[in-house]
JSON list of C-alpha atoms in Angstrom, two decimals:
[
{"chain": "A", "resi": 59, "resn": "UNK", "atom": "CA", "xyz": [0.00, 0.00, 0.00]},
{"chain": "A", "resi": 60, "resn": "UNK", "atom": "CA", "xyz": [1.01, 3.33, -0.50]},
{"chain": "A", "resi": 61, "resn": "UNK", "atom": "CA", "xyz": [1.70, 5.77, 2.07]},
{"chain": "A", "resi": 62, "resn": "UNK", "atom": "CA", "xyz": [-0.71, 8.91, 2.65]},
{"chain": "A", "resi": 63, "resn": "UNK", "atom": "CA", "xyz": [1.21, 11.55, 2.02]},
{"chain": "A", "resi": 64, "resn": "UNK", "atom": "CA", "xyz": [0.28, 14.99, 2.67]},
{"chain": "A", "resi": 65, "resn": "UNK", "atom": "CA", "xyz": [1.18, 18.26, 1.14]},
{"chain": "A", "resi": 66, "resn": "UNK", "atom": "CA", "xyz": [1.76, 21.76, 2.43]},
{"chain": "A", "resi": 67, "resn": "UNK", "atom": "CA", "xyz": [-1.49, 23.81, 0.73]},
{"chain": "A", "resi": 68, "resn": "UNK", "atom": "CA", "xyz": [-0.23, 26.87, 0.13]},
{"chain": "A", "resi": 69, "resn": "UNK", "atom": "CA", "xyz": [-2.60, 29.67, 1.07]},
{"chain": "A", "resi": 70, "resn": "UNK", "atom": "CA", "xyz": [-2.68, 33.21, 0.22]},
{"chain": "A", "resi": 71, "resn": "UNK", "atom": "CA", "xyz": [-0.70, 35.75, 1.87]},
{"chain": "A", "resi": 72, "resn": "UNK", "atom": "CA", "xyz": [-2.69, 38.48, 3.19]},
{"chain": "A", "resi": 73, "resn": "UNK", "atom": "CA", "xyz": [-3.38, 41.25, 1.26]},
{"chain": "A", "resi": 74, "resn": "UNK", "atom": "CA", "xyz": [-2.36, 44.72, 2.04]},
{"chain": "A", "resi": 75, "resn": "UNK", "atom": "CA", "xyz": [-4.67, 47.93, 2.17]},
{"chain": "A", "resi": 76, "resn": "UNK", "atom": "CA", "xyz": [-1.91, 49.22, -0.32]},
{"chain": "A", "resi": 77, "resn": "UNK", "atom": "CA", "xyz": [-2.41, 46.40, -2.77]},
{"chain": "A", "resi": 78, "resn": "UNK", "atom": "CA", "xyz": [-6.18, 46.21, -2.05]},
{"chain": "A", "resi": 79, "resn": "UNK", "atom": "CA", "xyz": [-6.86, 49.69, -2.74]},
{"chain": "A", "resi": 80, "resn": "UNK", "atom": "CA", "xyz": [-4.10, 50.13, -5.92]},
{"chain": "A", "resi": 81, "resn": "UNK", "atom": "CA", "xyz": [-6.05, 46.83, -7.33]},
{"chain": "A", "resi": 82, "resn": "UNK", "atom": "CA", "xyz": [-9.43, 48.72, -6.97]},
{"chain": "A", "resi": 83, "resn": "UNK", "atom": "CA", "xyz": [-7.60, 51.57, -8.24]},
{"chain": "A", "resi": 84, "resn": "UNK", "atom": "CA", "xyz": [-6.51, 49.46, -11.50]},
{"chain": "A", "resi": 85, "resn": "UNK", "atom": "CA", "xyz": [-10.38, 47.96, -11.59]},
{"chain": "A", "resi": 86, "resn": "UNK", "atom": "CA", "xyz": [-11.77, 51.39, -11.31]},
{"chain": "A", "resi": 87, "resn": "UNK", "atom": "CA", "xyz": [-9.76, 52.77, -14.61]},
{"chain": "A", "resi": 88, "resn": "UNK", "atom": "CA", "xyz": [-10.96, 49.92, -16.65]},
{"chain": "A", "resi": 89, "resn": "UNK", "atom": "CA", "xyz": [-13.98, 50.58, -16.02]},
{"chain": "A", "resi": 90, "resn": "UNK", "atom": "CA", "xyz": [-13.99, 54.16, -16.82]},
{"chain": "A", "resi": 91, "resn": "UNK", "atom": "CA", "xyz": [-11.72, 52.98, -19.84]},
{"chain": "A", "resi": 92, "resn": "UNK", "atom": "CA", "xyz": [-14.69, 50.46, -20.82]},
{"chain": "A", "resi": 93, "resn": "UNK", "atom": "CA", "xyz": [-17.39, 52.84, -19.96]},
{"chain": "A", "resi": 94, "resn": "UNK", "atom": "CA", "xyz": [-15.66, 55.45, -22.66]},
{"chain": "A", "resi": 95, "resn": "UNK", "atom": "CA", "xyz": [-14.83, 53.32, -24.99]},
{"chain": "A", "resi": 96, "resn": "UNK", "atom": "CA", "xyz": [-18.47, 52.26, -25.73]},
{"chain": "A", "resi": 97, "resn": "UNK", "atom": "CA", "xyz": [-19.64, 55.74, -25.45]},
{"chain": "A", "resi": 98, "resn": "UNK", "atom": "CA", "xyz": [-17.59, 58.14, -27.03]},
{"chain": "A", "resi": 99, "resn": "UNK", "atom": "CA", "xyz": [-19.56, 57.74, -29.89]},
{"chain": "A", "resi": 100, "resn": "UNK", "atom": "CA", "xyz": [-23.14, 58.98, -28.61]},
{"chain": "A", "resi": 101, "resn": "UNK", "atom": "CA", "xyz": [-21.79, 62.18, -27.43]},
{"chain": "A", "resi": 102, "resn": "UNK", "atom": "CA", "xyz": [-23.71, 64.83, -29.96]},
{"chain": "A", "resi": 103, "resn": "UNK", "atom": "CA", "xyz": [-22.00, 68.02, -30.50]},
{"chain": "A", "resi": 104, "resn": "UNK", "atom": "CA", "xyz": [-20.83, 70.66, -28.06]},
{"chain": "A", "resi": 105, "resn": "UNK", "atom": "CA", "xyz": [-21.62, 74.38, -29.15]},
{"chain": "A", "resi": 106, "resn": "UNK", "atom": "CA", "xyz": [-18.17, 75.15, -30.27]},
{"chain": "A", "resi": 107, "resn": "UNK", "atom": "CA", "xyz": [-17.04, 72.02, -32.05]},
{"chain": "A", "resi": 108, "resn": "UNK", "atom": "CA", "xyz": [-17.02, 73.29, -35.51]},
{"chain": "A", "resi": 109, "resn": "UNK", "atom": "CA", "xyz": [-15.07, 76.20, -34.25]},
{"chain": "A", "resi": 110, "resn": "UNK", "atom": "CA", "xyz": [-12.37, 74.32, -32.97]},
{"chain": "A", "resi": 111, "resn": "UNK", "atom": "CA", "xyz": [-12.42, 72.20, -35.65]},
{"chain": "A", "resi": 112, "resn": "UNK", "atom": "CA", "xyz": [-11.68, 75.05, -38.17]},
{"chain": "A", "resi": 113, "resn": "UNK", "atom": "CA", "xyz": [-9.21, 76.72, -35.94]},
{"chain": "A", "resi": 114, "resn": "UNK", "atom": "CA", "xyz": [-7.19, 73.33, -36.25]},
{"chain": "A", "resi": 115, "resn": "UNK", "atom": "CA", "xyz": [-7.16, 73.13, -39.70]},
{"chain": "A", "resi": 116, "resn": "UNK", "atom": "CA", "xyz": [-6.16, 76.65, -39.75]},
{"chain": "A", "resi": 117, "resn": "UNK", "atom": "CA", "xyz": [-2.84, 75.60, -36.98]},
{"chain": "A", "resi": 118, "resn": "UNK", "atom": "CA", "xyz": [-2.16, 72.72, -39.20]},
{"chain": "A", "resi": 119, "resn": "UNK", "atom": "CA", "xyz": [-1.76, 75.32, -42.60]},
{"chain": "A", "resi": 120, "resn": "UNK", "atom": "CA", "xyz": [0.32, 77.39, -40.42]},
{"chain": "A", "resi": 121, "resn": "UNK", "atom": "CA", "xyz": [2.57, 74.92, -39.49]},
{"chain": "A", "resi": 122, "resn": "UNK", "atom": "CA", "xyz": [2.46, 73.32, -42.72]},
{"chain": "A", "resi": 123, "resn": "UNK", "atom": "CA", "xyz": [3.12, 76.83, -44.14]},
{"chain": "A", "resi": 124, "resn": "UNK", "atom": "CA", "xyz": [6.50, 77.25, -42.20]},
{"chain": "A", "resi": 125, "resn": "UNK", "atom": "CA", "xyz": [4.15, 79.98, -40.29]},
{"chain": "A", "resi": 126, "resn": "UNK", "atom": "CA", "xyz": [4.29, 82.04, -43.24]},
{"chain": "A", "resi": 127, "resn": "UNK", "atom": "CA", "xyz": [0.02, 81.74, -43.42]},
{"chain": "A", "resi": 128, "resn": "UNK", "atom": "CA", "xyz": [-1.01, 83.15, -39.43]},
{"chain": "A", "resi": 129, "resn": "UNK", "atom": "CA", "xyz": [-4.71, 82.74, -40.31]},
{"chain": "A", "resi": 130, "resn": "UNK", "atom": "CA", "xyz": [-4.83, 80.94, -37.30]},
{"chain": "A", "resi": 131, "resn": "UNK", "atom": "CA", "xyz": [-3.69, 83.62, -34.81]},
{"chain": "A", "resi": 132, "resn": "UNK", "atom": "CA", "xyz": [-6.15, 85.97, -35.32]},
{"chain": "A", "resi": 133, "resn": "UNK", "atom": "CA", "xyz": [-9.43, 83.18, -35.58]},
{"chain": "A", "resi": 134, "resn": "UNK", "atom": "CA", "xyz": [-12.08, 84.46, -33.49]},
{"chain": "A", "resi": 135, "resn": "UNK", "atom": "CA", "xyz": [-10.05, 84.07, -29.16]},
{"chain": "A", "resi": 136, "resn": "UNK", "atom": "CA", "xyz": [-8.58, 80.86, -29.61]},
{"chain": "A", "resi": 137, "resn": "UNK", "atom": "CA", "xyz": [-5.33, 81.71, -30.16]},
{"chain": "A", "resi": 138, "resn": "UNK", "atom": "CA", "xyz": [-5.09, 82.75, -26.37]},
{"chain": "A", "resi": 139, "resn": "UNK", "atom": "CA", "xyz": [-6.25, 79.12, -25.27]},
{"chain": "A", "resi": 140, "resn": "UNK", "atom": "CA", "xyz": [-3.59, 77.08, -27.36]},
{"chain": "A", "resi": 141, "resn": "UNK", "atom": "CA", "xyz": [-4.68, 74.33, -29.95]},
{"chain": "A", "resi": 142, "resn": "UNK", "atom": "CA", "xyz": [-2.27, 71.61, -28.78]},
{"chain": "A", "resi": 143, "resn": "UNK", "atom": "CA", "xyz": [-5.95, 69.23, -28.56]},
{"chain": "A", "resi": 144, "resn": "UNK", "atom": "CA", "xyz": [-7.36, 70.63, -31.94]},
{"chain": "A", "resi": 145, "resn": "UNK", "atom": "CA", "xyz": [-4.51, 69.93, -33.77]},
{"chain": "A", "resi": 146, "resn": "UNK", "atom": "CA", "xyz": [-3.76, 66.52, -32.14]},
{"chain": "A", "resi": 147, "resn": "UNK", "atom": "CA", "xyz": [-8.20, 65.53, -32.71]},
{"chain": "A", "resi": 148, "resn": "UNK", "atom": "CA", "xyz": [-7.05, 66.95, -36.36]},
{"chain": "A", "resi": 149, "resn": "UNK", "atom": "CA", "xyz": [-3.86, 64.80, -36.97]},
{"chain": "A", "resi": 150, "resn": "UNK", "atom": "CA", "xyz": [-5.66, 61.90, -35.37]},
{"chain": "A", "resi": 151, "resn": "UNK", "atom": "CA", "xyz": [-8.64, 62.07, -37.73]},
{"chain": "A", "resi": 152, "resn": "UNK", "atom": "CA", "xyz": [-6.41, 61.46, -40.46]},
{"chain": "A", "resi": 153, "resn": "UNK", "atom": "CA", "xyz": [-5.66, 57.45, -39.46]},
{"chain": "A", "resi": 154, "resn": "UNK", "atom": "CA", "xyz": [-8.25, 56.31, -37.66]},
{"chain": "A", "resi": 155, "resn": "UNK", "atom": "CA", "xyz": [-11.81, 55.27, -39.18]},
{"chain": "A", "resi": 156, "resn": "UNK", "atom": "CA", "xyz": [-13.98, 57.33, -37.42]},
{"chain": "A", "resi": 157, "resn": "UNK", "atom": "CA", "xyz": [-15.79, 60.66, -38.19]},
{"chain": "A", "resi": 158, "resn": "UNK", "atom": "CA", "xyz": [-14.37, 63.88, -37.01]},
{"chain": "A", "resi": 159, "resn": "UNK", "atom": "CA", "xyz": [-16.25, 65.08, -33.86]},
{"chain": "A", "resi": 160, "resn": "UNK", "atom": "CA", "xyz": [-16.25, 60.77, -32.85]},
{"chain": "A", "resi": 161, "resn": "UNK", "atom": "CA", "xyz": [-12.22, 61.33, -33.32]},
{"chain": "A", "resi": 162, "resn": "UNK", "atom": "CA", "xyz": [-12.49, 64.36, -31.30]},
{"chain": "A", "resi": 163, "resn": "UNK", "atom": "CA", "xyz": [-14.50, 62.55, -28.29]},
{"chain": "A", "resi": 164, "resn": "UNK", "atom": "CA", "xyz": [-12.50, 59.55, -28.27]},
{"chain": "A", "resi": 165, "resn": "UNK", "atom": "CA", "xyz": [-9.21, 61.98, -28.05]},
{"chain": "A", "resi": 166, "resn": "UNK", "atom": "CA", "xyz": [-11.21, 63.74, -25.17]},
{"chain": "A", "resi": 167, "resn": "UNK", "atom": "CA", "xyz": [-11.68, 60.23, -23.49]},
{"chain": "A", "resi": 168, "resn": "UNK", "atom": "CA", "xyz": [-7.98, 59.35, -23.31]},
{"chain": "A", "resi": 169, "resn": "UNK", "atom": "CA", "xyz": [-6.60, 62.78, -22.24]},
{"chain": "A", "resi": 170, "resn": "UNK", "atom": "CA", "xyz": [-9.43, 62.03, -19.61]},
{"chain": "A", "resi": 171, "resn": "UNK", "atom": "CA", "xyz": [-8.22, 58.52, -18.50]},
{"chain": "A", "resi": 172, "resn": "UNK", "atom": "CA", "xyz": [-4.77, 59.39, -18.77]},
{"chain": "A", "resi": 173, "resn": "UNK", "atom": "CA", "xyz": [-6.39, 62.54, -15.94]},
{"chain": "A", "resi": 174, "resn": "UNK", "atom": "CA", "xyz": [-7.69, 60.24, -13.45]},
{"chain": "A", "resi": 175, "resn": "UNK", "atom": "CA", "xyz": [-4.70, 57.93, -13.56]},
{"chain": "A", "resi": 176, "resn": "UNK", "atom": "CA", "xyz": [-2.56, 60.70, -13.29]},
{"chain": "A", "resi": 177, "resn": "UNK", "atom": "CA", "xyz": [-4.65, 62.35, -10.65]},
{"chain": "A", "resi": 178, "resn": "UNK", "atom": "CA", "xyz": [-4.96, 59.13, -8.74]},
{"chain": "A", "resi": 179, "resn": "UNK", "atom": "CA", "xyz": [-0.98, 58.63, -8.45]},
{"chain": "A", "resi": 180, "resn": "UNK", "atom": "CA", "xyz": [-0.79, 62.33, -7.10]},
{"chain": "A", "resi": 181, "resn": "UNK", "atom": "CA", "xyz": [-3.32, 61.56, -4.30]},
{"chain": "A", "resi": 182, "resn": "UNK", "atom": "CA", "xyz": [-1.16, 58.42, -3.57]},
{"chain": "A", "resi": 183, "resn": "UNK", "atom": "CA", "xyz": [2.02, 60.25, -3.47]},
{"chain": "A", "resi": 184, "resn": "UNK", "atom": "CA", "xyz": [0.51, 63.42, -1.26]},
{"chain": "A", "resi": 185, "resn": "UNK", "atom": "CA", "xyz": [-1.90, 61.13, 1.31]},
{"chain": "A", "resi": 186, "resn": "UNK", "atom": "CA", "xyz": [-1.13, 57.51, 0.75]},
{"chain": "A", "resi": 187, "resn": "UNK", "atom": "CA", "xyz": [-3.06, 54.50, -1.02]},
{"chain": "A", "resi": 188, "resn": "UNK", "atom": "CA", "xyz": [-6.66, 55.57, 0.74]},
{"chain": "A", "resi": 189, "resn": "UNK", "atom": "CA", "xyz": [-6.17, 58.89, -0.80]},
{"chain": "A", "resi": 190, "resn": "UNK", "atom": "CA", "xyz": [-4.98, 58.01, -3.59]},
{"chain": "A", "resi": 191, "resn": "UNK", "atom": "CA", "xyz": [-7.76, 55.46, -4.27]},
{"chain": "A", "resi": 192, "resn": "UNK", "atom": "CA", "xyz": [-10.27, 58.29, -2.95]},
{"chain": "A", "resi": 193, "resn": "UNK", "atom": "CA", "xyz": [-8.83, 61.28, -5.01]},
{"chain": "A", "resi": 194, "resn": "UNK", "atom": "CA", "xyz": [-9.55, 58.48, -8.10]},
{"chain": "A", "resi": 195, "resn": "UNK", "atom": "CA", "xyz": [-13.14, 57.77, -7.10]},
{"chain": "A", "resi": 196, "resn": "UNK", "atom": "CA", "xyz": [-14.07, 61.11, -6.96]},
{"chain": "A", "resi": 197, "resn": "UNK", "atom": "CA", "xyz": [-12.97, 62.44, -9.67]},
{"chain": "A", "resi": 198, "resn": "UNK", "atom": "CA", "xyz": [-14.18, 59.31, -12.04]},
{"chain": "A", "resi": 199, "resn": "UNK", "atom": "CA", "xyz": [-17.67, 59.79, -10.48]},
{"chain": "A", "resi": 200, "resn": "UNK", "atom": "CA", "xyz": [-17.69, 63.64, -11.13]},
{"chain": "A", "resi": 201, "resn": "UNK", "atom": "CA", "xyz": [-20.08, 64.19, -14.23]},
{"chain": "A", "resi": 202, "resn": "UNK", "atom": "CA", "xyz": [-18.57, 67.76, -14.50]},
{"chain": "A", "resi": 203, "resn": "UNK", "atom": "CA", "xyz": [-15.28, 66.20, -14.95]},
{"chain": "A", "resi": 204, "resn": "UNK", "atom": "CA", "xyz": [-16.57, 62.78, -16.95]},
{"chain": "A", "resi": 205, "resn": "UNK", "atom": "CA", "xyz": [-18.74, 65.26, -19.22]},
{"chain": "A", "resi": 206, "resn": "UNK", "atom": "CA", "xyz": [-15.96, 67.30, -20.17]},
{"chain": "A", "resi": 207, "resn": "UNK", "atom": "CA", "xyz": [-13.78, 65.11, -20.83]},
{"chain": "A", "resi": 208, "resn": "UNK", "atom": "CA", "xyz": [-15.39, 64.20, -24.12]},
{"chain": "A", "resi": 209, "resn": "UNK", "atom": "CA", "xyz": [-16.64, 67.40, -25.01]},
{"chain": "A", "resi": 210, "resn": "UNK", "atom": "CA", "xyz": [-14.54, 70.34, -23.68]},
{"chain": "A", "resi": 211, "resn": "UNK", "atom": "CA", "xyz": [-11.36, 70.78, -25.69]},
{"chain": "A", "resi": 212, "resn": "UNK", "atom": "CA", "xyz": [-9.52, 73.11, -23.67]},
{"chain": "A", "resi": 213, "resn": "UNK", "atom": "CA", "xyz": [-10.46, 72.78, -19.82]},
{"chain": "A", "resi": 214, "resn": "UNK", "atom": "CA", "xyz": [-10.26, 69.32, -19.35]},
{"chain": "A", "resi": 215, "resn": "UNK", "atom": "CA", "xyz": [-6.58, 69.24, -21.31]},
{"chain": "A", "resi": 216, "resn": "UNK", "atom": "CA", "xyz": [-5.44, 72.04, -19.45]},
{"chain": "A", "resi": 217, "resn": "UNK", "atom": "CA", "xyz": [-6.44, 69.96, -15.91]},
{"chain": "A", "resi": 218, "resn": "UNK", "atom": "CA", "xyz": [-4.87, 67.32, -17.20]},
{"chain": "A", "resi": 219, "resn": "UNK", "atom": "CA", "xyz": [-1.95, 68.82, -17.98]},
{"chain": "A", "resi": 220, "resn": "UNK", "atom": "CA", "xyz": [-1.62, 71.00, -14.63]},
{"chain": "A", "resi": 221, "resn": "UNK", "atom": "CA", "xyz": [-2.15, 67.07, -13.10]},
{"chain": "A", "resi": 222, "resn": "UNK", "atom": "CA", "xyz": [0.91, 66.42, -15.36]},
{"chain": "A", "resi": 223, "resn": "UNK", "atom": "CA", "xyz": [2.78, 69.06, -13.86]},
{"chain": "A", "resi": 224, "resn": "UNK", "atom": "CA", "xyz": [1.99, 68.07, -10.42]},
{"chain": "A", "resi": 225, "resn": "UNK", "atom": "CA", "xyz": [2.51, 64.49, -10.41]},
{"chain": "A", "resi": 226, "resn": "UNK", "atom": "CA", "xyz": [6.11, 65.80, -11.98]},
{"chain": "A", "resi": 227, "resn": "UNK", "atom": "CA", "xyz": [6.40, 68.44, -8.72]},
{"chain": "A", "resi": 228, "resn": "UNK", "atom": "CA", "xyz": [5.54, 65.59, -6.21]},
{"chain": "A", "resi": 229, "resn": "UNK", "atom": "CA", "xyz": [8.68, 63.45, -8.08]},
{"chain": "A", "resi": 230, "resn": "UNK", "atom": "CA", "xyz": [10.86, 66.96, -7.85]},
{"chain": "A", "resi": 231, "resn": "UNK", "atom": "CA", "xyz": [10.45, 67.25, -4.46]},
{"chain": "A", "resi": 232, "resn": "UNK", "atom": "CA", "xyz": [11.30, 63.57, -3.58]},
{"chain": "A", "resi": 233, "resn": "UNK", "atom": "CA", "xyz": [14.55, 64.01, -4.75]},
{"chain": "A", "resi": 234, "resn": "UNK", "atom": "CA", "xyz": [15.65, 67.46, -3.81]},
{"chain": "A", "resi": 235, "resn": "UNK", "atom": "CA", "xyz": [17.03, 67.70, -0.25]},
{"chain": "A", "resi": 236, "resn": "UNK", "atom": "CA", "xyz": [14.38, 69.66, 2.49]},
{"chain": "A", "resi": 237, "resn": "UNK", "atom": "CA", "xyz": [15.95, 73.13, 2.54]},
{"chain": "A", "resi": 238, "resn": "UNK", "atom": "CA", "xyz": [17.43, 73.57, 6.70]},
{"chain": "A", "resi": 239, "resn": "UNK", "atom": "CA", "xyz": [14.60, 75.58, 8.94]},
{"chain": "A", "resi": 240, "resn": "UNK", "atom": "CA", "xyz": [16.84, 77.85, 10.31]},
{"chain": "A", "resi": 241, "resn": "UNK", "atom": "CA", "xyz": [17.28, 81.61, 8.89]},
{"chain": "A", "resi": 242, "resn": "UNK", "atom": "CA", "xyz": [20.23, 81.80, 7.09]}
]
């Protein structure tokens, strides 16, 4: 007869609340990234759309032009706002298979995703994995912030980018030394 034998069953280590909440965290963004990928398309038009859309063609002639045509700097005020998205949504248009305003939404989606992950390591850094993880929530369940993300071409960028430029301040100031708190 053979001999019972038995084995070591190996069970699961504990989780921690940092890997619990960054694995939320992760679930969360896929499901904003799902949500927006089936609905980018049944966003209608925003009032300013075919603006915007003219003023990139008119960056991507000046550009194209070697700057020599500027019909794009004085187009109605949006040469005060930048047209970094327009001409992106424009360029963009150009390869993928969808119609120009759907090109322009789906854009909008991923500057927005790329916002709340961006967003969501800055709360993480500043106030830990909680924070982090709450900073994400909030912000993924705001329907000013979800709204405009499809449709606003220059205030949800710009937040984006300012997130950008924090998330690269909170790395800055890892590395740089405290300054002493005495008076010089």
């Amino acid at each position: 007869m053979s001999s019972i034998t038995t084995s070591v069953v190996e069970t699961p280590q504990r989780r921690s609340i940092e890997q619990i909440c960054d694995d939320l965290a992760w679930v969360a963004l896929g499901i904003v990234i799902i949500v927006a990928g089936l609905t980018f398309e049944d966003y209608g038009l925003g009032w300013d759309d075919y603006t915007h859309a003219e003023y990139a063609d008119l960056l991507l002639k000046m550009y194209g032009s070697g700057f020599r045509d500027t019909g794009a700097l004085s187009f109605a005020n949006l040469f005060m706002y930048g047209g970094g998205f327009d001409m992106a949504a424009a360029l963009l248009h150009k390869i993928v298979p969808f119609e120009l305003f759907e090109t322009r939404r789906l854009l909008g989606a991923v500057v927005g995703v790329i916002g709340l992950a961006v967003t969501w390591r800055v709360g993480r850094r500043v106030g830990g994995p909680i924070a982090g993880l709450a900073t994400l929530l909030l912000l993924a369940l705001c329907p000013t912030f979800y709204g405009h993300m499809f449709m606003n071409p220059k205030d949800a960028p710009f937040a984006v980018a300012m997130m950008v430029l924090m998330l690269g301040w909170c790395g800055w100031r890892r590395i740089i030394p405290s300054p002493p708190r005495t008076p010089c």
